[in-house]
PDB file of C-alpha atoms in Angstrom:
ATOM      1  CA  MET T  21      -2.788  25.486  19.271  1.00  0.00           C
ATOM      2  CA  ASN T  22      -3.420  23.427  16.167  1.00  0.00           C
ATOM      3  CA  GLU T  23      -6.358  21.086  16.904  1.00  0.00           C
ATOM      4  CA  LEU T  24      -4.948  18.626  14.369  1.00  0.00           C
ATOM      5  CA  TYR T  25      -2.304  17.493  16.842  1.00  0.00           C
ATOM      6  CA  TYR T  26      -4.628  17.234  19.847  1.00  0.00           C
ATOM      7  CA  CYS T  27      -7.390  15.113  18.366  1.00  0.00           C
ATOM      8  CA  PRO T  28      -7.638  11.734  20.156  1.00  0.00           C
ATOM      9  CA  MET T  29      -8.336   9.746  16.977  1.00  0.00           C
ATOM     10  CA  ILE T  30      -5.826   7.127  15.808  1.00  0.00           C
ATOM     11  CA  GLN T  31      -3.738   7.204  12.631  1.00  0.00           C
ATOM     12  CA  ALA T  32      -4.285   3.605  11.550  1.00  0.00           C
ATOM     13  CA  THR T  33      -1.520   1.123  10.784  1.00  0.00           C
ATOM     14  CA  SER T  34      -1.664  -2.316   9.206  1.00  0.00           C
ATOM     15  CA  GLU T  35      -2.373  -3.713  12.692  1.00  0.00           C
ATOM     16  CA  HIS T  36      -5.751  -1.921  12.656  1.00  0.00           C
ATOM     17  CA  LYS T  37      -6.985  -3.593   9.471  1.00  0.00           C
ATOM     18  CA  GLN T  38      -9.255  -6.086  11.243  1.00  0.00           C
ATOM     19  CA  GLU T  39     -10.932  -3.342  13.289  1.00  0.00           C
ATOM     20  CA  ALA T  40     -11.435  -1.086  10.267  1.00  0.00           C
ATOM     21  CA  VAL T  41     -12.868  -3.897   8.124  1.00  0.00           C
ATOM     22  CA  ARG T  42     -15.244  -4.845  10.955  1.00  0.00           C
ATOM     23  CA  ILE T  43     -16.522  -1.261  11.194  1.00  0.00           C
ATOM     24  CA  ILE T  44     -16.989  -0.919   7.426  1.00  0.00           C
ATOM     25  CA  THR T  45     -18.721  -4.297   7.207  1.00  0.00           C
ATOM     26  CA  ASN T  46     -21.082  -3.478  10.073  1.00  0.00           C
ATOM     27  CA  THR T  47     -22.022  -0.007   8.822  1.00  0.00           C
ATOM     28  CA  PHE T  48     -22.312  -0.291   5.036  1.00  0.00           C
ATOM     29  CA  ASP T  49     -24.729  -3.180   4.529  1.00  0.00           C
ATOM     30  CA  GLN T  50     -27.607  -0.890   3.503  1.00  0.00           C
ATOM     31  CA  ASN T  51     -25.560   1.733   1.652  1.00  0.00           C
ATOM     32  CA  PRO T  52     -27.024   2.167  -1.884  1.00  0.00           C
ATOM     33  CA  SER T  53     -23.636   2.796  -3.531  1.00  0.00           C
ATOM     34  CA  VAL T  54     -22.192  -0.345  -1.951  1.00  0.00           C
ATOM     35  CA  ASN T  55     -25.240  -2.349  -3.044  1.00  0.00           C
ATOM     36  CA  ILE T  56     -24.849  -1.166  -6.636  1.00  0.00           C
ATOM     37  CA  VAL T  57     -21.260  -2.441  -6.649  1.00  0.00           C
ATOM     38  CA  ILE T  58     -21.659  -5.766  -4.839  1.00  0.00           C
ATOM     39  CA  GLY T  59     -25.190  -6.762  -5.895  1.00  0.00           C
ATOM     40  CA  GLU T  60     -27.958  -8.192  -3.753  1.00  0.00           C
ATOM     41  CA  GLY T  61     -27.145 -11.915  -3.906  1.00  0.00           C
ATOM     42  CA  GLY T  62     -24.472 -14.172  -2.453  1.00  0.00           C
ATOM     43  CA  ASN T  63     -22.626 -13.690   0.817  1.00  0.00           C
ATOM     44  CA  ARG T  64     -23.076  -9.946   1.249  1.00  0.00           C
ATOM     45  CA  ARG T  65     -21.043  -9.705   4.433  1.00  0.00           C
ATOM     46  CA  LYS T  66     -18.083 -11.431   2.761  1.00  0.00           C
ATOM     47  CA  LYS T  67     -18.292  -9.087  -0.221  1.00  0.00           C
ATOM     48  CA  ILE T  68     -18.510  -5.956   1.930  1.00  0.00           C
ATOM     49  CA  ALA T  69     -15.621  -7.188   4.090  1.00  0.00           C
ATOM     50  CA  ARG T  70     -13.425  -7.654   1.024  1.00  0.00           C
ATOM     51  CA  LEU T  71     -14.403  -4.214  -0.255  1.00  0.00           C
ATOM     52  CA  GLY T  72     -13.515  -2.832   3.174  1.00  0.00           C
ATOM     53  CA  ALA T  73     -10.142  -4.591   3.178  1.00  0.00           C
ATOM     54  CA  TYR T  74      -9.273  -3.203  -0.247  1.00  0.00           C
ATOM     55  CA  ALA T  75     -10.410   0.319   0.681  1.00  0.00           C
ATOM     56  CA  PHE T  76      -8.488   0.246   3.969  1.00  0.00           C
ATOM     57  CA  ILE T  77      -5.228  -0.891   2.331  1.00  0.00           C
ATOM     58  CA  LYS T  78      -5.566   1.727  -0.418  1.00  0.00           C
ATOM     59  CA  ALA T  79      -6.123   4.499   2.132  1.00  0.00           C
ATOM     60  CA  LEU T  80      -3.353   3.158   4.379  1.00  0.00           C
ATOM     61  CA  ASN T  81      -0.876   3.298   1.489  1.00  0.00           C
ATOM     62  CA  ARG T  82      -1.742   6.986   1.149  1.00  0.00           C
ATOM     63  CA  ASN T  83      -1.545   7.779   4.899  1.00  0.00           C
ATOM     64  CA  GLY T  84      -5.291   8.290   5.030  1.00  0.00           C
ATOM     65  CA  ALA T  85      -6.748   5.600   7.314  1.00  0.00           C
ATOM     66  CA  TYR T  86      -8.095   6.640  10.724  1.00  0.00           C
ATOM     67  CA  LEU T  87      -9.860   5.088  13.707  1.00  0.00           C
ATOM     68  CA  SER T  88     -11.629   6.809  16.562  1.00  0.00           C
ATOM     69  CA  SER T  89     -10.074   6.472  20.006  1.00  0.00           C
ATOM     70  CA  ASN T  90     -12.786   3.978  21.049  1.00  0.00           C
ATOM     71  CA  SER T  91     -12.264   1.869  17.876  1.00  0.00           C
ATOM     72  CA  LYS T  92     -15.941   2.266  16.978  1.00  0.00           C
ATOM     73  CA  GLY T  93     -15.447   4.587  14.015  1.00  0.00           C
ATOM     74  CA  ALA T  94     -13.305   4.528  10.886  1.00  0.00           C
ATOM     75  CA  ALA T  95     -12.581   7.122   8.211  1.00  0.00           C
ATOM     76  CA  LEU T  96     -10.660   6.742   4.965  1.00  0.00           C
ATOM     77  CA  CYS T  97      -9.528  10.111   3.599  1.00  0.00           C
ATOM     78  CA  PHE T  98      -6.370  10.825   1.623  1.00  0.00           C
ATOM     79  CA  ARG T  99      -4.745  13.334  -0.704  1.00  0.00           C
ATOM     80  CA  SER T 100      -5.705  12.867  -4.335  1.00  0.00           C
ATOM     81  CA  ASP T 101      -2.132  13.469  -5.511  1.00  0.00           C
ATOM     82  CA  VAL T 102      -0.549  10.712  -3.417  1.00  0.00           C
ATOM     83  CA  GLY T 103       0.116   7.385  -5.119  1.00  0.00           C
ATOM     84  CA  GLY T 104       1.297   4.228  -3.450  1.00  0.00           C
ATOM     85  CA  THR T 105      -0.207   1.161  -5.142  1.00  0.00           C
ATOM     86  CA  ASN T 106       1.641  -1.988  -4.071  1.00  0.00           C
ATOM     87  CA  LEU T 107       1.192  -5.747  -4.296  1.00  0.00           C
ATOM     88  CA  ASN T 108      -0.863  -5.872  -1.097  1.00  0.00           C
ATOM     89  CA  GLU T 109      -3.304  -3.317  -2.490  1.00  0.00           C
ATOM     90  CA  LEU T 110      -3.554  -5.119  -5.826  1.00  0.00           C
ATOM     91  CA  TRP T 111      -4.087  -8.451  -4.056  1.00  0.00           C
ATOM     92  CA  ASN T 112      -6.944  -7.070  -1.947  1.00  0.00           C
ATOM     93  CA  GLU T 113      -8.518  -5.482  -5.025  1.00  0.00           C
ATOM     94  CA  LEU T 114      -8.347  -8.856  -6.805  1.00  0.00           C
ATOM     95  CA  ARG T 115      -9.848 -10.685  -3.795  1.00  0.00           C
ATOM     96  CA  PHE T 116     -12.762  -8.243  -3.851  1.00  0.00           C
ATOM     97  CA  ALA T 117     -13.260  -8.570  -7.621  1.00  0.00           C
ATOM     98  CA  LEU T 118     -13.412 -12.369  -7.317  1.00  0.00           C
ATOM     99  CA  VAL T 119     -16.522 -12.308  -5.098  1.00  0.00           C
ATOM    100  CA  ILE T 120     -18.701 -10.102  -7.290  1.00  0.00           C
ATOM    101  CA  PRO T 121     -20.409 -11.164 -10.559  1.00  0.00           C
ATOM    102  CA  GLY T 122     -18.628 -10.413 -13.815  1.00  0.00           C
ATOM    103  CA  LYS T 123     -21.371  -8.060 -14.969  1.00  0.00           C
ATOM    104  CA  LYS T 124     -20.969  -6.113 -11.715  1.00  0.00           C
ATOM    105  CA  VAL T 125     -17.226  -5.749 -12.360  1.00  0.00           C
ATOM    106  CA  ILE T 126     -17.965  -4.176 -15.739  1.00  0.00           C
ATOM    107  CA  GLN T 127     -20.680  -1.982 -14.235  1.00  0.00           C
ATOM    108  CA  THR T 128     -18.334  -0.888 -11.443  1.00  0.00           C
ATOM    109  CA  LEU T 129     -15.580   0.042 -13.902  1.00  0.00           C
ATOM    110  CA  LYS T 130     -18.033   2.170 -15.904  1.00  0.00           C
ATOM    111  CA  ARG T 131     -19.311   3.735 -12.691  1.00  0.00           C
ATOM    112  CA  GLU T 132     -15.799   4.615 -11.505  1.00  0.00           C
ATOM    113  CA  LYS T 133     -14.986   6.117 -14.908  1.00  0.00           C
ATOM    114  CA  TYR T 134     -18.009   8.420 -14.702  1.00  0.00           C
ATOM    115  CA  ILE T 135     -17.149   9.448 -11.127  1.00  0.00           C
ATOM    116  CA  LYS T 136     -13.531  10.250 -11.987  1.00  0.00           C
ATOM    117  CA  GLN T 137     -14.579  12.243 -15.057  1.00  0.00           C
ATOM    118  CA  ASN T 138     -16.970  14.386 -13.020  1.00  0.00           C
ATOM    119  CA  ARG T 139     -14.978  14.737  -9.797  1.00  0.00           C
ATOM    120  CA  PHE T 140     -13.321  18.051  -8.927  1.00  0.00           C
ATOM    121  CA  ALA T 141     -10.038  17.938 -10.832  1.00  0.00           C
ATOM    122  CA  LYS T 142      -7.659  19.927  -8.608  1.00  0.00           C
ATOM    123  CA  THR T 143      -5.731  18.448  -5.670  1.00  0.00           C
ATOM    124  CA  HIS T 144      -8.014  17.610  -2.756  1.00  0.00           C
ATOM    125  CA  LEU T 145      -8.597  15.319   0.202  1.00  0.00           C
ATOM    126  CA  TYR T 146     -10.780  12.434  -0.941  1.00  0.00           C
ATOM    127  CA  PHE T 147     -13.179  11.297   1.797  1.00  0.00           C
ATOM    128  CA  TRP T 148     -13.952   7.727   0.735  1.00  0.00           C
ATOM    129  CA  PHE T 149     -15.528   6.046   3.772  1.00  0.00           C
ATOM    130  CA  LEU T 150     -16.928   7.054   7.139  1.00  0.00           C
ATOM    131  CA  GLY T 151     -18.475   4.407   9.340  1.00  0.00           C
ATOM    132  CA  VAL T 152     -19.427   4.482  13.024  1.00  0.00           C
ATOM    133  CA  GLU T 153     -20.854   1.455  14.822  1.00  0.00           C
ATOM    134  CA  LYS T 154     -23.747   1.624  17.263  1.00  0.00           C
ATOM    135  CA  GLY T 155     -22.563   2.901  20.615  1.00  0.00           C
ATOM    136  CA  GLY T 156     -19.789   4.862  18.923  1.00  0.00           C
ATOM    137  CA  GLY T 157     -20.371   7.915  21.089  1.00  0.00           C
ATOM    138  CA  ASP T 158     -18.177  10.823  19.957  1.00  0.00           C
ATOM    139  CA  ALA T 159     -16.359   8.786  17.304  1.00  0.00           C
ATOM    140  CA  VAL T 160     -17.884  10.662  14.375  1.00  0.00           C
ATOM    141  CA  TYR T 161     -16.939  14.032  15.914  1.00  0.00           C
ATOM    142  CA  GLU T 162     -13.346  12.950  16.565  1.00  0.00           C
ATOM    143  CA  LEU T 163     -12.916  11.884  12.954  1.00  0.00           C
ATOM    144  CA  LYS T 164     -14.732  14.918  11.555  1.00  0.00           C
ATOM    145  CA  ASN T 165     -12.695  17.365  13.620  1.00  0.00           C
ATOM    146  CA  HIS T 166      -9.423  15.785  12.561  1.00  0.00           C
ATOM    147  CA  LEU T 167     -10.288  15.816   8.866  1.00  0.00           C
ATOM    148  CA  PHE T 168     -11.528  19.419   8.992  1.00  0.00           C
ATOM    149  CA  ALA T 169      -8.312  20.443  10.775  1.00  0.00           C
ATOM    150  CA  LEU T 170      -6.263  18.551   8.185  1.00  0.00           C
ATOM    151  CA  SER T 171      -8.135  20.342   5.386  1.00  0.00           C
ATOM    152  CA  LYS T 172      -7.351  23.693   7.012  1.00  0.00           C
ATOM    153  CA  LYS T 173      -3.693  22.821   7.587  1.00  0.00           C
ATOM    154  CA  GLU T 174      -3.161  21.565   4.028  1.00  0.00           C
ATOM    155  CA  GLN T 175      -5.449  24.247   2.540  1.00  0.00           C
ATOM    156  CA  LEU T 176      -7.177  21.569   0.484  1.00  0.00           C
ATOM    157  CA  PRO T 177     -10.907  20.984  -0.028  1.00  0.00           C
ATOM    158  CA  ILE T 178     -12.517  17.724   1.077  1.00  0.00           C
ATOM    159  CA  LEU T 179     -14.442  15.823  -1.581  1.00  0.00           C
ATOM    160  CA  LEU T 180     -16.903  12.975  -1.210  1.00  0.00           C
ATOM    161  CA  GLU T 181     -19.786  11.260  -2.955  1.00  0.00           C
ATOM    162  CA  THR T 182     -22.922   9.999  -1.265  1.00  0.00           C
ATOM    163  CA  SER T 183     -26.087   8.285  -2.455  1.00  0.00           C
ATOM    164  CA  VAL T 184     -27.888   8.636   0.897  1.00  0.00           C
ATOM    165  CA  PRO T 185     -30.184  11.701   1.128  1.00  0.00           C
ATOM    166  CA  LEU T 186     -29.877  11.897   4.923  1.00  0.00           C
ATOM    167  CA  MET T 187     -26.081  11.892   4.661  1.00  0.00           C
ATOM    168  CA  ARG T 188     -26.189  14.571   1.965  1.00  0.00           C
ATOM    169  CA  ASP T 189     -28.251  16.751   4.301  1.00  0.00           C
ATOM    170  CA  ALA T 190     -25.907  16.045   7.224  1.00  0.00           C
ATOM    171  CA  TYR T 191     -22.829  16.919   5.175  1.00  0.00           C
ATOM    172  CA  GLU T 192     -24.474  20.160   4.069  1.00  0.00           C
ATOM    173  CA  ARG T 193     -24.921  21.110   7.728  1.00  0.00           C
ATOM    174  CA  TYR T 194     -21.155  20.737   8.133  1.00  0.00           C
ATOM    175  CA  GLY T 195     -20.327  23.020   5.241  1.00  0.00           C
ATOM    176  CA  PHE T 196     -20.287  20.693   2.231  1.00  0.00           C
ATOM    177  CA  GLU T 197     -21.911  21.783  -1.028  1.00  0.00           C
ATOM    178  CA  VAL T 198     -23.212  19.716  -3.948  1.00  0.00           C
ATOM    179  CA  TYR T 199     -21.258  20.547  -7.107  1.00  0.00           C
ATOM    180  CA  HIS T 200     -22.577  17.767  -9.351  1.00  0.00           C
ATOM    181  CA  THR T 201     -25.490  15.308  -9.272  1.00  0.00           C
ATOM    182  CA  TRP T 202     -25.610  12.004 -11.136  1.00  0.00           C
ATOM    183  CA  GLU T 203     -29.353  11.510 -11.340  1.00  0.00           C
ATOM    184  CA  ASN T 204     -29.223   7.739 -11.881  1.00  0.00           C
ATOM    185  CA  SER T 205     -25.974   6.186 -10.697  1.00  0.00           C
ATOM    186  CA  GLY T 206     -27.584   2.729 -10.603  1.00  0.00           C
ATOM    187  CA  ASN T 207     -30.848   1.193  -9.384  1.00  0.00           C
ATOM    188  CA  GLY T 208     -32.470   4.609  -9.859  1.00  0.00           C
ATOM    189  CA  LYS T 209     -30.365   6.134  -7.072  1.00  0.00           C
ATOM    190  CA  ALA T 210     -28.904   9.628  -7.338  1.00  0.00           C
ATOM    191  CA  LEU T 211     -25.254  10.222  -6.430  1.00  0.00           C
ATOM    192  CA  TRP T 212     -24.275  13.607  -5.049  1.00  0.00           C
ATOM    193  CA  PHE T 213     -20.743  14.944  -5.529  1.00  0.00           C
ATOM    194  CA  MET T 214     -19.895  17.226  -2.603  1.00  0.00           C
ATOM    195  CA  ILE T 215     -17.079  19.586  -1.644  1.00  0.00           C
ATOM    196  CA  ARG T 216     -16.096  21.426   1.532  1.00  0.00           C
ATOM    197  CA  LYS T 217     -13.542  24.186   1.118  1.00  0.00           C
ATOM    198  CA  PRO T 218     -10.939  24.712   3.863  1.00  0.00           C
ATOM    199  CA  LYS T 219     -12.050  27.121   6.590  1.00  0.00           C
TER     200      LYS T 219
END
C-alpha cells in the first residue's frame, strides 16, 4: 500500500492558518535565517507571526501546507512549478514587509535573489518550513514520512536551505546532501543548500 495515503497528518486548509502561524512563531524565534530577515529589534513575535502567515498562505495556494495529527507540527512544502499567487498572498506579504526595517527589505530581496540563482533549477518539492512545538511527540515523523512518500510518488527531489548546523546534520541522516554552501548569508552565518533525491 502507498504510505502517502495512510499517513495521519493533515492537509491544511485556510481554517488551519491560526494553528500553523502559532507553530511557526513558537519554533522559529532563534532561527538564524529568520533573524537575518526580521532583525533583532522591535516586536519579534509580531514579525515572525506575519512571516508565518505569509509563508502559510503561499504554501496553501500551492497545496503544500501540512499539520501533524496532534496540531503540534507544521510543514510547508510544495512543487516548484506550481504558481497560485492571489490577493490574499500579496496582502500577507505586504503586512510582513511593513513590520521590518526598510534596509532589511532590501537585504532580504538581495538574499532571495542569491538563493534563487543558486537553487537546483529543475522541478522539485521545496521544503520551506518545518516546525514542531515542545511536546509534539511523533509530529516530526508524521510530516517527514508524508513528504518522503510524496517525493517518491511524484519522483521529485526535496530541496531545502538551513542555517542551523544541527539541522544540517539531522537532514543528512535522513538522506539529504549539501549541493551548495553560502559561506556568509548574513551575520556571518553559513547557509546550506540541501537535496534529497526520491527513493
